């Protein structure tokens, strides 16, 4: 398989303005690449590439806060893969919530290095209550790590909303407010706050994408296109539900057990809940004010 025969499609959701924040990465990859939102746009992009004889690798660009997008992408790809066996793969998600927590801790450490009185304001656009609630949970873990005394979340779509959120933070934590995006934005809406953006350097993002593509191609060669795994990405996401019926119907899945986790080197495997607490407590990966998590 020559490098030119593989096309990478970066699919985005609310963490990347439906893909708009990903366009700067497409030109930095070695092989042909493009950006798409989930749904019909993804279907068209993949169909065109397959028709041109290319093998297609789709990368769900999420830090783990948008599992529904991953599942939707998998649904789009399922029937295309059936018609084009061995030529279409869905990678593991770009990241997991633990990974996002580590990068937010790094942003907090950078702010602390310049002024210990800073407050960190994590900015994300509106999405849905569950994904927004997840960001509040991660912000609590960042604050619990002790990098800064104040860590807040703002669900904001424009500069005016960011400004209002910054004013609220100043009422409880007078001083400099440092804002950081919770996704792939290169910058935040112009506002009266100091910005720490992007969350990750472009080079770091590219390293993870290349790793995901490489792993997916190896799995595809072994007969696993990753789509079945993607279809289950949003299982249990949303309101709590009873498994009484599912159990009688023969449906089983673990609770309180292993959940996917991405290490700072870009590898993904499962940890038990106890190990996840170690990550949340800042013991893995280790970040300092002068070092980014290695990817």
Rosetta silent file (secondary structure, phi, psi, omega in degrees, C-alpha in Angstrom):
SEQUENCE: XXXXXXXXXXXXXXXXXXXXXXXXXXXXXXXXXXXXXXXXXXXXXXXXXXXXXXXXXXXXXXXXXXXXXXXXXXXXXXXXXXXXXXXXXXXXXXXXXXXXXXXXXXXXXXXXXXXXXXXXXXXXXXXXXXXXXXXXXXXXXXXXXXXXXXXXXXXXXXXXXXXXXXXXXXXXXXXXXXXXXXXXXXXXXXXXXXXXXXXXXXXXXXXXXXXXXXXXXXXXXXXXXXXXXXXXXXXXXXXXXXXXXXXXXXXXXXXXXXXXXXXXXXXXXXXXXXXXXXXXXXXXXXXXXXXXXXX
SCORE:     score description
SCORE:     0.000 S_00000001
   1 L     0.000  117.729 -179.864    0.000    0.000    0.000 S_00000001
   2 L   -80.775  152.679 -178.618    1.633    3.257   -1.101 S_00000001
   3 H   -55.816  -34.912 -177.791    1.273    6.387    1.089 S_00000001
   4 H   -71.055  -13.036 -177.908   -0.728    8.145   -1.610 S_00000001
   5 H   -87.121   -4.881 -179.067   -3.385    5.410   -1.608 S_00000001
   6 E  -108.336  127.948  176.089   -4.515    6.186    1.955 S_00000001
   7 E  -113.319  130.779  176.912   -6.776    9.132    2.684 S_00000001
   8 E   -97.900  131.105  175.925   -7.288   10.399    6.210 S_00000001
   9 E  -117.231  117.811  177.337  -10.621   12.003    7.072 S_00000001
  10 E   -91.449  114.486 -177.753  -10.752   14.025   10.283 S_00000001
  11 E  -104.593  131.052 -174.557  -14.342   14.076   11.494 S_00000001
  12 E  -123.845  161.193  177.002  -15.316   16.727   14.021 S_00000001
  13 L  -132.603 -140.380 -173.433  -18.184   17.726   16.261 S_00000001
  14 H   -69.295  -16.482  177.454  -18.805   20.415   18.871 S_00000001
  15 H   -78.485   -8.294 -178.251  -15.203   20.270   20.131 S_00000001
  16 H  -137.885   26.226 -178.220  -14.005   21.545   16.748 S_00000001
  17 L    54.047   47.619 -179.429  -16.898   23.683   15.436 S_00000001
  18 L    55.568   35.322  175.256  -18.069   20.712   13.350 S_00000001
  19 L   103.541  -17.695 -176.733  -14.627   20.379   11.814 S_00000001
  20 H   -59.241  -36.767 -178.515  -13.789   24.020   11.116 S_00000001
  21 H   -76.611   -2.869 -178.097  -11.066   24.040   13.778 S_00000001
  22 H   -98.756   -9.621 -172.279   -9.447   20.980   12.179 S_00000001
  23 H   -61.275  -30.631 -178.211   -8.686   22.416    8.741 S_00000001
  24 H   -68.447  -19.100 -178.639   -5.217   23.579    9.771 S_00000001
  25 H   -84.164  -28.293 -173.933   -4.208   19.971   10.480 S_00000001
  26 H   -58.375  -40.375 -178.361   -5.179   18.478    7.112 S_00000001
  27 L   -77.809   -7.815 -178.319   -2.286   20.110    5.270 S_00000001
  28 L   -94.386   -8.293  179.815    0.237   19.019    7.899 S_00000001
  29 L   -84.758  153.222 -176.187   -0.272   15.295    7.410 S_00000001
  30 L   -68.920  -41.800 -176.697    1.975   13.272    5.090 S_00000001
  31 L   -95.880  167.061  177.097   -0.822   11.567    3.160 S_00000001
  32 L   -54.605  137.572 -177.765   -3.924   13.124    1.551 S_00000001
  33 E  -148.409  153.207  175.329   -6.326   14.347    4.232 S_00000001
  34 E  -150.230  170.185 -175.581   -9.548   16.270    4.576 S_00000001
  35 E  -116.375  145.979  179.852  -11.981   17.425    7.226 S_00000001
  36 E  -150.373  152.242  165.223  -15.635   16.567    7.604 S_00000001
  37 E   -85.416  165.790  176.862  -18.529   16.870    9.986 S_00000001
  38 L   -72.019  164.801  177.194  -20.436   13.710   10.846 S_00000001
  39 L    95.415 -142.548 -174.955  -23.470   12.662    8.823 S_00000001
  40 H   -62.204  -35.525  179.580  -24.035   13.245    5.116 S_00000001
  41 H   -61.683  -42.010  177.730  -20.840   15.247    4.710 S_00000001
  42 H   -66.454  -43.422  179.048  -18.815   12.306    6.006 S_00000001
  43 H   -57.107  -44.672 -178.582  -20.736    9.865    3.833 S_00000001
  44 H   -67.201  -43.368 -178.683  -19.979   11.940    0.740 S_00000001
  45 H   -63.134  -44.916 -178.439  -16.292   12.418    1.571 S_00000001
  46 H   -70.103  -41.717  179.889  -15.684    8.718    2.224 S_00000001
  47 H   -60.350  -42.775  179.950  -17.760    7.586   -0.769 S_00000001
  48 H   -64.353  -41.703 -179.543  -15.805    9.850   -3.117 S_00000001
  49 H   -67.309  -40.843  177.666  -12.457    8.618   -1.795 S_00000001
  50 H   -64.577  -39.916  178.294  -13.484    4.983   -2.073 S_00000001
  51 H   -63.497  -28.312  178.860  -14.724    5.563   -5.608 S_00000001
  52 L   -84.066    3.310  176.873  -11.293    6.995   -6.445 S_00000001
  53 L    88.723   10.307 -177.573   -9.667    3.766   -5.305 S_00000001
  54 L   -89.335  153.002  166.227   -8.296    5.040   -2.016 S_00000001
  55 E   -86.814  136.890 -172.962   -8.226    3.316    1.345 S_00000001
  56 E  -117.346  131.716  174.953   -9.911    5.596    3.877 S_00000001
  57 E  -119.907  120.062 -177.984   -9.090    6.027    7.551 S_00000001
  58 E  -101.578  126.813 -178.964  -11.547    8.136    9.566 S_00000001
  59 E  -110.260  113.735  175.918  -10.285    9.743   12.772 S_00000001
  60 E   -73.266  111.169 -175.070  -12.941   10.894   15.301 S_00000001
  61 E   -88.296   83.275  177.415  -11.486   14.171   16.568 S_00000001
  62 L  -139.034  147.283  172.929  -12.768   14.250   20.110 S_00000001
  63 L   -86.895   14.656  179.349  -11.109   14.482   23.488 S_00000001
  64 L    99.625   -2.399 -179.612  -13.714   11.988   24.694 S_00000001
  65 L   -90.854   -0.658 -177.284  -16.473   14.511   25.430 S_00000001
  66 L  -132.757   61.402 -179.101  -18.426   13.705   22.272 S_00000001
  67 H   -64.464  -25.820  178.688  -18.983    9.933   22.139 S_00000001
  68 H   -63.269  -37.513  177.586  -22.210   10.428   20.198 S_00000001
  69 H   -62.841  -39.174  178.968  -20.212   11.843   17.286 S_00000001
  70 H   -62.848  -46.635 -179.867  -18.020    8.723   17.283 S_00000001
  71 H   -64.705  -40.117  178.607  -21.066    6.447   17.207 S_00000001
  72 H   -63.355  -41.043  177.737  -22.717    8.528   14.475 S_00000001
  73 H   -62.339  -41.942  179.490  -19.557    8.316   12.349 S_00000001
  74 H   -62.839  -39.026  178.083  -19.487    4.553   12.825 S_00000001
  75 H   -63.316  -39.596  178.513  -23.117    4.277   11.699 S_00000001
  76 H   -63.977  -39.840 -174.199  -22.294    6.237    8.557 S_00000001
  77 H   -80.685  -19.808 -171.615  -19.303    4.021    7.782 S_00000001
  78 H   -57.253  -49.737 -176.656  -20.936    0.672    8.532 S_00000001
  79 H   -76.162  -28.341  176.094  -22.690    0.156    5.232 S_00000001
  80 H   -67.627  -37.812  179.041  -19.847    1.686    3.216 S_00000001
  81 H   -65.900  -36.075  179.651  -17.416   -0.779    4.807 S_00000001
  82 H   -63.340  -32.806  179.469  -19.679   -3.688    3.882 S_00000001
  83 H   -84.561  -16.725 -176.712  -19.446   -2.652    0.227 S_00000001
  84 L  -133.253   64.950 -175.944  -15.700   -1.992    0.405 S_00000001
  85 L   -60.254  136.229  177.101  -14.167   -4.663    2.648 S_00000001
  86 L    79.244    6.299 -176.016  -10.607   -4.029    3.734 S_00000001
  87 L  -124.692    5.077 -176.932  -10.564   -0.437    2.495 S_00000001
  88 E  -142.006  130.608 -179.128  -12.235    1.569    5.261 S_00000001
  89 E  -137.794  148.022  172.416  -11.288    1.934    8.916 S_00000001
  90 E  -111.779  124.034 -178.667  -12.427    3.958   11.919 S_00000001
  91 L   -79.312  171.095  167.047   -9.655    4.763   14.380 S_00000001
  92 L   -63.113  154.180  177.429   -9.875    5.005   18.133 S_00000001
  93 L   -54.793  151.489  178.695  -10.970    8.502   19.213 S_00000001
  94 L   -50.201  -44.739 -178.621   -8.249   11.141   19.154 S_00000001
  95 L  -150.611  177.599  178.010   -8.307   11.263   22.952 S_00000001
  96 L  -123.748  164.194 -178.879  -10.081   10.333   26.141 S_00000001
  97 H   -54.791  -36.215  178.402  -11.249   12.542   29.047 S_00000001
  98 H   -60.720  -36.272  178.993   -8.132   11.680   31.082 S_00000001
  99 H   -65.914  -44.712  177.913   -6.037   13.069   28.239 S_00000001
 100 H   -61.115  -40.971  178.378   -8.033   16.313   28.206 S_00000001
 101 H   -58.926  -42.032 -179.665   -7.610   16.586   31.968 S_00000001
 102 H   -63.066  -41.404 -179.840   -3.830   16.305   31.588 S_00000001
 103 H   -70.978  -35.483  175.808   -3.695   19.086   28.990 S_00000001
 104 H   -67.188  -36.243  174.482   -5.934   21.339   31.071 S_00000001
 105 H   -62.650  -38.762  178.355   -3.630   20.732   34.027 S_00000001
 106 H   -62.116  -41.848  177.636   -0.732   21.779   31.821 S_00000001
 107 H   -63.096  -40.187  178.347   -2.543   25.030   30.987 S_00000001
 108 H   -64.851  -39.620  178.131   -3.172   25.615   34.687 S_00000001
 109 H   -64.561  -37.506  178.134    0.503   24.988   35.444 S_00000001
 110 H   -65.000  -40.908  178.685    1.544   27.510   32.804 S_00000001
 111 H   -65.761  -41.032 -179.005   -0.755   30.096   34.357 S_00000001
 112 H   -64.353  -34.715 -177.553    0.530   29.327   37.848 S_00000001
 113 H   -62.666  -27.725 -177.875    4.130   29.748   36.711 S_00000001
 114 H   -95.158  -27.739 -177.965    3.463   33.401   35.856 S_00000001
 115 L  -166.843  111.385 -175.596    1.119   34.323   38.722 S_00000001
 116 L   -65.842  -12.616 -179.640   -0.125   32.020   41.461 S_00000001
 117 L   -90.205    1.511 -178.526   -3.259   34.138   41.856 S_00000001
 118 L   -64.237  154.433  170.296   -4.567   33.420   38.347 S_00000001
 119 E  -115.358  139.299  178.555   -7.912   31.751   37.717 S_00000001
 120 E   -97.756  129.609  177.746   -8.325   29.325   34.804 S_00000001
 121 E  -116.193  112.653 -177.840  -11.484   29.652   32.699 S_00000001
 122 E   -92.147  123.439 -172.928  -12.133   26.661   30.447 S_00000001
 123 E  -108.144  133.160  174.150  -14.207   27.618   27.404 S_00000001
 124 E  -144.069  144.963  176.242  -16.420   25.315   25.323 S_00000001
 125 L   -72.669  163.931  177.937  -19.275   26.027   22.907 S_00000001
 126 L   -63.011  142.389  179.202  -22.787   24.845   23.657 S_00000001
 127 L  -140.292  -85.654  175.454  -23.380   21.188   22.875 S_00000001
 128 L  -153.915  160.805 -173.537  -25.670   19.125   25.110 S_00000001
 129 H   -57.982  -33.829 -175.727  -26.124   18.801   28.880 S_00000001
 130 H   -72.985  -45.613  179.249  -24.191   15.549   29.166 S_00000001
 131 H   -69.211  -33.339  176.244  -21.061   16.654   27.319 S_00000001
 132 H   -69.194  -40.081  177.899  -21.156   20.001   29.128 S_00000001
 133 H   -63.064  -37.404  178.039  -21.522   18.249   32.487 S_00000001
 134 H   -61.043  -38.034  178.710  -18.498   16.119   31.654 S_00000001
 135 H   -65.920  -39.079  176.221  -16.414   19.266   31.194 S_00000001
 136 H   -62.318  -38.285  177.317  -17.469   20.522   34.636 S_00000001
 137 H   -62.653  -45.350 -179.309  -16.358   17.170   36.078 S_00000001
 138 H   -65.394  -37.428  178.008  -12.959   17.442   34.409 S_00000001
 139 H   -62.109  -37.711  177.092  -12.558   21.030   35.607 S_00000001
 140 H   -61.686  -40.765  179.178  -13.109   19.814   39.163 S_00000001
 141 H   -66.112  -36.731  176.684  -10.313   17.267   38.697 S_00000001
 142 H   -63.832  -44.475  179.411   -8.015   19.992   37.373 S_00000001
 143 H   -64.917  -38.189 -178.883   -8.800   22.142   40.418 S_00000001
 144 H   -65.116  -24.277  178.035   -8.314   19.182   42.762 S_00000001
 145 L   -69.282  -18.649  173.734   -4.799   18.794   41.412 S_00000001
 146 L    85.822   10.684 -179.109   -4.010   22.128   43.077 S_00000001
 147 L   -64.702  -40.297  178.941   -2.364   23.923   40.159 S_00000001
 148 L  -136.798  150.364  179.979   -4.590   26.980   40.641 S_00000001
 149 L   -70.702  -24.382 -176.896   -6.989   27.967   43.417 S_00000001
 150 E  -130.405  123.034  174.579   -9.789   28.711   40.954 S_00000001
 151 E  -131.761  122.472 -175.349  -10.797   26.650   37.889 S_00000001
 152 E  -128.730  161.230  177.705  -14.091   27.480   36.182 S_00000001
 153 E  -117.914  138.622  172.487  -16.019   26.437   33.078 S_00000001
 154 E  -125.579  121.067  171.908  -17.825   28.723   30.641 S_00000001
 155 E   -90.409  102.601 -168.662  -20.184   27.326   28.028 S_00000001
 156 L  -143.165  139.140 -178.512  -19.899   30.223   25.617 S_00000001
 157 L  -106.626  -11.051 -177.989  -20.300   30.735   21.880 S_00000001
 158 L  -150.317  174.874 -175.407  -19.008   34.283   21.467 S_00000001
 159 H   -62.188  -37.302 -178.616  -16.814   36.988   23.000 S_00000001
 160 H   -62.456  -41.927  179.410  -19.699   38.589   24.897 S_00000001
 161 H   -69.124  -36.180  176.459  -20.497   35.339   26.686 S_00000001
 162 H   -63.589  -43.156  179.198  -16.811   34.773   27.477 S_00000001
 163 H   -60.488  -43.596  179.676  -16.591   38.291   28.937 S_00000001
 164 H   -62.904  -40.157  179.081  -19.629   37.710   31.140 S_00000001
 165 H   -65.265  -41.073  178.531  -18.142   34.451   32.380 S_00000001
 166 H   -62.948  -38.762  177.713  -14.817   36.153   33.141 S_00000001
 167 H   -62.773  -39.389  178.668  -16.638   38.844   35.136 S_00000001
 168 H   -64.028  -40.182  179.616  -18.351   36.164   37.215 S_00000001
 169 H   -64.039  -40.971 -177.541  -14.986   34.550   37.940 S_00000001
 170 H   -65.120  -24.609  178.572  -13.488   37.895   39.035 S_00000001
 171 H   -67.394  -30.168 -179.874  -16.236   38.333   41.608 S_00000001
 172 H  -103.537  -18.753 -178.514  -14.984   35.271   43.472 S_00000001
 173 L  -142.277   76.516 -179.213  -11.317   35.409   42.421 S_00000001
 174 L   -57.619  138.779 -179.396  -10.157   38.980   41.753 S_00000001
 175 L   135.834 -162.084 -175.429   -7.129   39.079   39.505 S_00000001
 176 L   -78.455  132.213  177.057   -6.021   37.842   36.126 S_00000001
 177 E  -106.782  124.604  179.032   -8.285   35.359   34.336 S_00000001
 178 E  -107.520  124.238 -177.039   -6.602   32.993   31.891 S_00000001
 179 E  -106.771  141.459  179.986   -8.906   31.322   29.340 S_00000001
 180 E  -137.197  139.026  176.711   -8.214   28.081   27.497 S_00000001
 181 E   -74.292  147.630  178.186  -10.325   26.229   24.912 S_00000001
 182 L   -92.317    7.624 -179.032  -11.554   22.751   25.815 S_00000001
 183 L  -137.429 -140.911 -171.333  -11.243   21.606   22.204 S_00000001
 184 L  -100.090    9.536 -178.667   -9.270   22.171   19.010 S_00000001
 185 L   -61.454  137.643  177.269   -9.788   25.912   18.539 S_00000001
 186 L   -76.312  -23.319  177.868   -6.617   27.800   17.592 S_00000001
 187 L  -157.328  164.130  179.718   -7.922   30.833   19.470 S_00000001
 188 L   -99.976  161.569  175.309  -10.911   31.947   21.509 S_00000001
 189 L   -55.020  137.995 -179.397  -13.428   34.679   20.650 S_00000001
 190 L   -52.355  123.433 -175.923  -11.874   38.081   21.330 S_00000001
 191 L  -154.718  169.771 -176.425  -12.566   38.880   24.953 S_00000001
 192 L   -83.947   54.880  176.838  -11.194   40.680   28.004 S_00000001
 193 L  -142.843  155.407  173.293   -9.171   37.690   29.190 S_00000001
 194 E   -80.258  134.365 -175.399   -5.669   36.395   28.600 S_00000001
 195 E  -103.199  138.721  169.446   -5.784   33.405   26.276 S_00000001
 196 L  -116.253   89.827 -175.325   -3.822   30.179   26.468 S_00000001
 197 L  -145.719  147.928   -1.180   -4.624   28.717   23.076 S_00000001
 198 L   -74.577  170.426  179.720   -4.499   26.341   21.429 S_00000001
 199 L   -63.959  -42.979  176.832   -4.811   23.690   24.108 S_00000001
 200 L  -120.921  149.226  174.757   -2.285   21.472   22.286 S_00000001
 201 L   -67.235  153.571  178.082    0.395   22.476   19.813 S_00000001
 202 H   -59.413  -38.143 -179.672   -0.308   21.593   16.189 S_00000001
 203 H   -62.674  -39.192  179.028    2.743   19.310   16.197 S_00000001
 204 H   -67.059  -40.482  177.906    1.370   17.376   19.179 S_00000001
 205 H   -62.248  -44.424 -179.258   -2.018   16.976   17.503 S_00000001
 206 H   -62.355  -39.062  178.935   -0.393   15.709   14.308 S_00000001
 207 H   -60.861  -41.421  179.871    1.635   13.129   16.238 S_00000001
 208 H   -67.866  -43.266  179.490   -1.532   11.692   17.774 S_00000001
 209 H   -59.282  -46.156  179.315   -3.381   11.633   14.437 S_00000001
 210 H   -60.278  -39.022  178.749   -0.494    9.800   12.771 S_00000001
 211 H   -65.080  -43.218  179.288   -0.453    7.290   15.600 S_00000001
 212 H   -61.923  -43.806 -179.066   -4.194    6.684   15.310 S_00000001
 213 H   -64.659  -44.802 -179.595   -3.964    6.174   11.539 S_00000001
 214 H   -59.784  -45.553  179.497   -0.993    3.825   11.849 S_00000001
 215 H   -64.539  -40.124 -178.408   -2.765    1.716   14.477 S_00000001
 216 H   -67.714  -38.265  178.516   -5.994    1.592   12.454 S_00000001
 217 H   -66.396  -38.950  177.257   -4.215    0.462    9.285 S_00000001
 218 H   -64.253  -42.263  178.677   -2.474   -2.322   11.195 S_00000001
 219 H   -66.059  -38.980  179.548   -5.809   -3.426   12.684 S_00000001
 220 H   -62.758  -40.415  177.916   -7.476   -3.254    9.260 S_00000001
 221 H   -63.379  -26.250  178.953   -4.806   -5.527    7.811 S_00000001
 222 L   -91.046    2.115  175.665   -5.645   -7.970   10.622 S_00000001
 223 L    99.812    7.546 -179.937   -9.347   -7.842    9.771 S_00000001
 224 L  -114.999  115.036 -178.689  -10.634   -5.265   12.276 S_00000001
 225 L   -91.507   -1.809  176.076  -12.011   -2.037   10.791 S_00000001
 226 L    78.651   -3.228 -173.467  -12.841   -0.502   14.183 S_00000001
 227 H   -73.925  -40.048  178.221  -16.435    0.240   13.241 S_00000001
 228 H   -60.547  -40.260  177.123  -18.101   -2.160   15.681 S_00000001
 229 H   -63.538  -41.553  179.135  -16.139   -0.587   18.515 S_00000001
 230 H   -64.032  -34.771 -179.920  -17.176    2.874   17.336 S_00000001
 231 H   -61.615  -28.734 -178.427  -20.841    1.906   17.253 S_00000001
 232 L   -93.768    6.743 -173.046  -20.711    1.278   21.009 S_00000001
 233 L   -60.812  -34.961 -176.864  -18.897    4.530   21.804 S_00000001
 234 L  -100.052   14.518  178.962  -21.942    6.296   23.239 S_00000001
 235 L   -64.115  127.820 -179.043  -23.338    3.310   25.120 S_00000001
 236 L    82.704    0.441  179.605  -24.368    4.489   28.568 S_00000001
 237 L   -86.183  126.568 -178.635  -23.905    8.134   27.585 S_00000001
 238 L   117.543 -151.860 -178.280  -26.827   10.257   28.703 S_00000001
 239 L   -65.209  145.428  175.899  -29.484    9.551   31.269 S_00000001
 240 L   -62.176  145.412 -178.004  -28.990    6.547   33.510 S_00000001
 241 L  -138.704  159.286 -179.160  -31.030    3.570   32.373 S_00000001
 242 L   -85.288  146.031  178.057  -32.102    0.211   33.713 S_00000001
 243 L  -107.486   15.157 -178.646  -30.539   -2.998   32.395 S_00000001
 244 H   -59.082  -49.220 -179.382  -33.337   -5.258   33.590 S_00000001
 245 H   -67.725  -41.441 -176.991  -34.690   -5.786   30.096 S_00000001
 246 H   -61.086  -38.827 -178.917  -31.238   -5.931   28.541 S_00000001
 247 H   -63.973  -41.370 -179.846  -30.166   -8.679   30.933 S_00000001
 248 H   -70.219  -23.726 -179.644  -33.177  -10.825   30.054 S_00000001
 249 L   -89.546    2.651  178.101  -32.477  -10.230   26.372 S_00000001
 250 L    87.508   16.465  179.433  -28.926  -11.460   26.721 S_00000001
 251 L   -98.499  124.056 -178.390  -27.265   -8.026   26.637 S_00000001
 252 L  -137.101  144.701  169.922  -24.406   -7.624   29.051 S_00000001
 253 L  -155.335  155.574 -174.093  -21.602   -5.152   29.573 S_00000001
 254 L   -73.760  148.169  172.675  -19.329   -4.361   32.488 S_00000001
 255 L  -120.672  138.254  177.157  -20.063   -1.679   35.068 S_00000001
 256 L    70.972   12.540 -178.010  -17.396   -0.063   37.182 S_00000001
 257 L  -104.031 -140.946 -172.616  -14.702   -1.863   35.260 S_00000001
 258 L   -75.993  137.703  174.733  -12.218   -0.930   32.621 S_00000001
 259 E  -125.713  146.663 -178.340  -12.738    2.184   30.524 S_00000001
 260 E   -58.170  141.408  178.624  -10.558    3.254   27.584 S_00000001
 261 E  -141.131  134.981  178.529   -7.680    5.511   28.581 S_00000001
 262 E  -103.128  120.934  174.952   -5.129    7.266   26.423 S_00000001
 263 L   -74.045  166.051 -179.253   -1.655    7.612   27.807 S_00000001
 264 L   -66.480  -13.406  176.609    0.411   10.638   26.987 S_00000001
 265 L   -88.053    2.348  175.959    2.334    8.546   24.458 S_00000001
 266 L    95.507   -3.284 -179.716   -0.839    8.175   22.402 S_00000001
 267 L   -86.794  150.884 -178.157   -1.617    4.550   23.267 S_00000001
 268 E  -122.006  131.331  169.630   -5.066    3.505   24.424 S_00000001
 269 E  -154.771 -178.787 -172.804   -5.993    0.695   26.784 S_00000001
 270 E   -95.357  143.858  172.646   -8.353    0.028   29.651 S_00000001
 271 E  -123.705  149.840  168.650   -7.934    1.010   33.269 S_00000001
 272 L   -74.572  167.790 -175.987  -10.063    0.105   36.232 S_00000001
 273 H   -61.417  -34.693  179.098  -11.774    2.916   38.082 S_00000001
 274 H   -62.345  -41.033  178.459   -9.089    2.910   40.772 S_00000001
 275 H   -68.544  -34.386  177.979   -6.369    3.550   38.208 S_00000001
 276 H   -61.909  -33.696  178.234   -8.448    6.304   36.653 S_00000001
 277 H   -65.873  -33.416  177.203   -8.417    8.015   40.042 S_00000001
 278 H   -64.231  -41.077  177.664   -4.617    7.970   39.979 S_00000001
 279 H   -62.503  -46.466 -178.782   -4.677    9.758   36.649 S_00000001
 280 H   -62.239  -29.812 -178.615   -7.185   12.289   37.958 S_00000001
 281 L   -80.647   -1.071  175.452   -4.969   12.879   40.985 S_00000001
 282 L    92.416   12.427 -177.890   -2.138   13.900   38.726 S_00000001
 283 L   -88.340  -12.370 -179.962    0.049   10.811   39.076 S_00000001
 284 L  -160.161  123.386   -9.087   -0.171    9.862   35.373 S_00000001
 285 L   -77.986  160.377  179.205    0.912   11.469   33.148 S_00000001
 286 L   -80.987  130.691  176.371    3.169   13.837   35.109 S_00000001
 287 L  -125.101  149.065  175.970    2.960   17.467   34.004 S_00000001
 288 E  -131.258  175.400 -178.754    4.925   20.477   35.135 S_00000001
 289 L   -67.373  -20.513 -175.519    4.814   24.158   34.434 S_00000001
 290 L  -110.998    1.680 -177.953    7.593   23.800   31.877 S_00000001
 291 E  -131.670  137.265  172.185    6.667   20.532   30.149 S_00000001
 292 L   -86.200  156.073  172.690    3.724   19.474   28.030 S_00000001
 293 L   -58.632  133.108  179.745    2.471   15.881   28.235 S_00000001
 294 L   -74.326  137.847  179.617    4.535   13.847   25.772 S_00000001
 295 L  -124.237    0.000    0.000    2.552   12.390   22.887 S_00000001
